[in-house]
XYZ file of N, CA and C in Angstrom:
354
model
N -4.820 -109.504 -48.651
C -5.768 -109.489 -49.754
C -5.054 -109.363 -51.093
N -4.013 -108.555 -51.127
C -3.286 -108.398 -52.388
C -2.585 -109.690 -52.789
N -1.987 -110.393 -51.818
C -1.336 -111.677 -52.132
C -2.365 -112.699 -52.597
N -3.498 -112.730 -51.938
C -4.551 -113.667 -52.336
C -5.055 -113.338 -53.730
N -5.258 -112.056 -54.001
C -5.740 -111.629 -55.311
C -4.756 -112.021 -56.414
N -3.471 -112.010 -56.090
C -2.446 -112.337 -57.089
C -2.545 -113.781 -57.579
N -3.091 -114.679 -56.773
C -3.170 -116.080 -57.186
C -4.529 -116.461 -57.767
N -5.466 -115.536 -57.763
C -6.784 -115.797 -58.357
C -6.650 -115.707 -59.879
N -7.152 -116.730 -60.565
C -7.062 -116.750 -62.026
C -7.974 -115.703 -62.651
N -7.666 -115.335 -63.876
C -8.501 -114.408 -64.635
C -9.929 -114.959 -64.670
N -10.881 -114.115 -64.365
C -12.278 -114.538 -64.313
C -12.683 -115.125 -62.968
N -11.709 -115.260 -62.042
C -11.985 -115.853 -60.737
C -12.586 -114.865 -59.758
N -12.898 -115.379 -58.593
C -13.513 -114.570 -57.545
C -12.707 -114.736 -56.263
N -12.314 -113.632 -55.668
C -11.668 -113.637 -54.359
C -12.747 -113.329 -53.333
N -12.970 -114.257 -52.410
C -13.970 -114.070 -51.365
C -13.228 -113.898 -50.051
N -13.473 -112.809 -49.367
C -12.783 -112.515 -48.112
C -13.768 -112.534 -46.950
N -13.465 -113.355 -45.965
C -14.221 -113.399 -44.716
C -13.256 -113.054 -43.588
N -13.768 -112.557 -42.502
C -12.935 -112.304 -41.335
C -12.245 -110.964 -41.346
N -12.683 -110.062 -42.189
C -12.062 -108.746 -42.258
C -12.244 -108.006 -40.927
N -13.385 -108.159 -40.301
C -13.669 -107.471 -39.042
C -12.671 -107.881 -37.973
N -12.381 -109.175 -37.879
C -11.422 -109.660 -36.880
C -10.052 -109.052 -37.118
N -9.648 -108.949 -38.363
C -8.350 -108.372 -38.691
C -8.300 -106.902 -38.299
N -9.350 -106.169 -38.633
C -9.392 -104.733 -38.332
C -9.361 -104.494 -36.819
N -10.068 -105.318 -36.057
C -10.146 -105.134 -34.608
C -8.788 -105.323 -33.934
N -7.894 -106.065 -34.556
C -6.587 -106.325 -33.956
C -5.603 -105.183 -34.179
N -5.921 -104.260 -35.032
C -5.000 -103.170 -35.362
C -4.944 -102.133 -34.250
N -3.815 -101.435 -34.177
C -3.627 -100.391 -33.167
C -4.566 -99.218 -33.411
N -4.800 -98.895 -34.691
C -5.690 -97.799 -35.067
C -6.800 -98.363 -35.955
N -7.863 -98.908 -35.351
C -8.898 -99.577 -36.136
C -9.584 -98.694 -37.178
N -9.790 -97.415 -36.877
C -10.452 -96.532 -37.843
C -9.592 -96.379 -39.090
N -8.304 -96.158 -38.898
C -7.375 -96.064 -40.025
C -7.348 -97.377 -40.804
N -7.369 -98.480 -40.080
C -7.365 -99.792 -40.727
C -8.620 -99.998 -41.573
N -9.761 -99.558 -41.071
C -11.011 -99.661 -41.838
C -10.908 -98.849 -43.124
N -10.384 -97.632 -43.009
C -10.232 -96.789 -44.202
C -9.267 -97.414 -45.215
N -8.172 -97.974 -44.725
C -7.219 -98.637 -45.612
C -7.860 -99.856 -46.285
N -8.629 -100.611 -45.525
C -9.289 -101.792 -46.071
C -10.314 -101.399 -47.129
N -11.094 -100.348 -46.869
C -12.067 -99.872 -47.855
C -11.370 -99.388 -49.129
N -10.236 -98.716 -48.970
C -9.476 -98.263 -50.143
C -8.975 -99.466 -50.942
N -8.532 -100.503 -50.247
C -8.077 -101.709 -50.932
C -9.234 -102.394 -51.660
N -10.406 -102.456 -51.028
C -11.595 -103.005 -51.697
C -11.846 -102.258 -53.003
N -11.817 -100.925 -52.928
C -12.071 -100.109 -54.121
C -11.024 -100.380 -55.190
N -9.771 -100.467 -54.798
C -8.695 -100.757 -55.749
C -8.918 -102.099 -56.440
N -9.248 -103.106 -55.657
C -9.473 -104.434 -56.241
C -10.692 -104.452 -57.163
N -11.728 -103.722 -56.791
C -12.934 -103.669 -57.628
C -12.685 -102.910 -58.928
N -11.818 -101.911 -58.893
C -11.583 -101.077 -60.069
C -10.501 -101.620 -61.000
N -9.730 -102.585 -60.538
C -8.662 -103.141 -61.357
C -9.260 -103.942 -62.507
N -8.916 -103.601 -63.758
C -9.509 -104.296 -64.915
C -8.794 -105.618 -65.212
N -8.977 -106.605 -64.321
C -8.295 -107.883 -64.521
C -9.262 -109.056 -64.632
N -10.532 -108.767 -64.870
C -11.575 -109.787 -65.024
C -11.751 -110.645 -63.779
N -11.315 -110.153 -62.645
C -11.518 -110.863 -61.384
C -12.610 -110.136 -60.606
N -13.272 -110.886 -59.766
C -14.275 -110.273 -58.886
C -13.789 -110.377 -57.458
N -14.147 -109.417 -56.659
C -13.783 -109.405 -55.259
C -15.042 -109.189 -54.444
N -15.307 -110.081 -53.506
C -16.465 -109.930 -52.628
C -16.023 -110.205 -51.199
N -16.713 -109.625 -50.258
C -16.420 -109.903 -48.858
C -17.726 -110.061 -48.121
N -17.637 -110.710 -47.004
C -18.845 -110.915 -46.232
C -18.551 -111.639 -44.945
N -19.619 -111.882 -44.222
C -19.533 -112.606 -42.964
C -20.833 -113.367 -42.797
N -20.724 -114.541 -42.250
C -21.930 -115.335 -42.046
C -22.898 -114.587 -41.144
N -22.380 -113.862 -40.148
C -23.271 -113.114 -39.259
C -24.038 -112.040 -40.013
N -23.449 -111.543 -41.109
C -24.149 -110.544 -41.918
C -25.208 -111.198 -42.793
N -25.183 -112.522 -42.891
C -26.113 -113.246 -43.743
C -27.481 -113.457 -43.144
N -27.762 -112.794 -42.050
C -29.064 -112.954 -41.412
C -30.192 -112.509 -42.331
N -29.881 -111.608 -43.270
C -30.904 -111.123 -44.181
C -31.029 -111.994 -45.433
N -30.122 -112.935 -45.610
C -30.179 -113.784 -46.796
C -31.136 -114.933 -46.540
N -31.598 -115.530 -47.618
C -32.516 -116.657 -47.471
C -31.743 -117.892 -47.051
N -32.407 -118.782 -46.349
C -31.739 -120.006 -45.928
C -31.345 -120.846 -47.139
N -32.097 -120.760 -48.233
C -31.747 -121.504 -49.444
C -30.418 -121.017 -50.006
N -30.213 -119.706 -49.980
C -28.955 -119.155 -50.485
C -27.782 -119.598 -49.614
N -27.964 -119.561 -48.306
C -26.911 -119.990 -47.393
C -26.608 -121.474 -47.583
N -27.641 -122.295 -47.736
C -27.435 -123.731 -47.978
C -26.670 -123.964 -49.275
N -26.974 -123.195 -50.294
C -26.272 -123.320 -51.574
C -24.794 -122.972 -51.415
N -24.520 -121.884 -50.706
C -23.132 -121.469 -50.472
C -22.367 -122.524 -49.686
N -22.971 -123.030 -48.618
C -22.307 -124.031 -47.787
C -22.095 -125.324 -48.580
N -23.072 -125.713 -49.374
C -22.925 -126.918 -50.203
C -21.767 -126.787 -51.177
N -21.648 -125.623 -51.797
C -20.544 -125.403 -52.737
C -19.206 -125.397 -52.006
N -19.164 -124.785 -50.840
C -17.925 -124.766 -50.063
C -17.523 -126.189 -49.675
N -18.474 -126.998 -49.247
C -18.167 -128.381 -48.885
C -17.696 -129.181 -50.093
N -18.268 -128.917 -51.261
C -17.824 -129.592 -52.487
C -16.378 -129.229 -52.794
N -16.047 -127.948 -52.678
C -14.677 -127.491 -52.931
C -13.693 -128.089 -51.934
N -14.109 -128.204 -50.682
C -13.256 -128.830 -49.669
C -13.026 -130.306 -49.982
N -14.107 -131.000 -50.321
C -14.009 -132.439 -50.596
C -13.128 -132.722 -51.810
N -13.211 -131.875 -52.827
C -12.399 -132.074 -54.029
C -10.992 -131.488 -53.866
N -10.721 -130.925 -52.690
C -9.415 -130.326 -52.363
C -9.051 -129.151 -53.281
N -10.079 -128.475 -53.801
C -9.844 -127.260 -54.582
C -9.528 -126.086 -53.664
N -9.957 -126.189 -52.419
C -9.596 -125.200 -51.404
C -9.118 -125.953 -50.163
N -8.248 -125.305 -49.404
C -7.721 -125.887 -48.174
C -7.805 -124.828 -47.086
N -8.541 -125.108 -46.024
C -8.681 -124.097 -44.976
C -7.393 -123.934 -44.173
N -7.174 -122.740 -43.698
C -6.065 -122.452 -42.797
C -6.537 -122.790 -41.384
N -5.801 -123.644 -40.703
C -6.173 -124.065 -39.351
C -5.406 -123.208 -38.347
N -6.134 -122.477 -37.524
C -5.507 -121.632 -36.498
C -5.154 -122.452 -35.264
N -6.060 -123.337 -34.854
C -5.836 -124.121 -33.638
C -6.766 -125.326 -33.613
N -6.314 -126.351 -32.915
C -7.131 -127.542 -32.663
C -7.250 -127.709 -31.142
N -8.459 -128.019 -30.681
C -8.687 -128.232 -29.260
C -9.441 -129.536 -29.068
N -9.105 -130.287 -28.011
C -9.950 -131.447 -27.671
C -11.343 -130.932 -27.298
N -12.336 -131.724 -27.577
C -13.716 -131.318 -27.313
C -13.908 -130.883 -25.864
N -13.213 -131.560 -24.923
C -13.369 -131.196 -23.512
C -12.820 -129.789 -23.213
N -12.057 -129.199 -24.160
C -11.525 -127.846 -23.985
C -12.243 -126.846 -24.907
N -13.500 -127.127 -25.188
C -14.277 -126.255 -26.072
C -14.353 -124.828 -25.545
N -14.331 -124.660 -24.243
C -14.388 -123.292 -23.691
C -13.145 -122.496 -24.084
N -11.969 -123.143 -24.147
C -10.752 -122.450 -24.592
C -10.877 -122.056 -26.063
N -11.456 -122.952 -26.863
C -11.664 -122.649 -28.281
C -12.595 -121.455 -28.431
N -13.635 -121.423 -27.618
C -14.583 -120.313 -27.665
C -13.910 -119.006 -27.245
N -13.063 -119.073 -26.229
C -12.326 -117.871 -25.798
C -11.453 -117.339 -26.935
N -10.773 -118.235 -27.640
C -9.937 -117.823 -28.763
C -10.789 -117.187 -29.855
N -11.923 -117.782 -30.143
C -12.830 -117.242 -31.159
C -13.296 -115.839 -30.772
N -13.686 -115.667 -29.531
C -14.165 -114.358 -29.070
C -13.062 -113.300 -29.063
N -11.817 -113.725 -28.938
C -10.709 -112.763 -28.875
C -10.406 -112.125 -30.226
N -10.929 -112.692 -31.305
C -10.662 -112.228 -32.673
C -9.177 -112.313 -33.020
N -8.436 -113.167 -32.353
C -7.005 -113.311 -32.617
C -6.694 -114.548 -33.461
N -7.678 -115.357 -33.721
C -7.451 -116.569 -34.512
C -7.478 -116.223 -35.991
N -6.398 -116.512 -36.672
C -6.344 -116.312 -38.113
C -6.476 -117.683 -38.764
N -7.687 -118.092 -39.000
C -7.961 -119.407 -39.556
C -9.067 -120.085 -38.784
N -9.258 -121.343 -39.075
C -10.342 -122.108 -38.458
C -9.926 -122.661 -37.112
N -10.881 -122.762 -36.208
C -10.676 -123.372 -34.905
C -11.400 -124.717 -34.946
N -10.648 -125.774 -34.701
C -11.172 -127.128 -34.854
C -11.319 -127.783 -33.480
N -12.475 -128.396 -33.232
C -12.679 -129.226 -32.052
C -12.526 -130.683 -32.478
N -11.692 -131.431 -31.749
C -11.449 -132.832 -32.102
C -11.899 -133.736 -30.967
N -12.377 -134.911 -31.340
C -12.807 -135.893 -30.338
C -11.567 -136.457 -29.657
N -11.667 -136.657 -28.370
C -10.541 -137.234 -27.602
C -10.364 -138.706 -27.934
């Protein structure tokens, strides 16, 4: 998070997803949660005109579908214009979708899991 924050321009927003997966992989998850919360507070309190937000799509169950559609539309626009580039954790042929699902459930994938047509 600190490295990512360092490259965000003044006035920019750092959006963090997947924090839960990272915390679950730690040897001491409770300590990791406390460290992560302290880092959130540090980033929020730093007077650098940057914003820091975190979330998860699964937590978005309470949000309106219009808001989710707006977020996804903006993300797709950023991807198409190459303003953002996703980190790819693994690619699987479609016939191996069960392996991709196993990796997703393990919380060990750091990045996107891609299914490709054979």
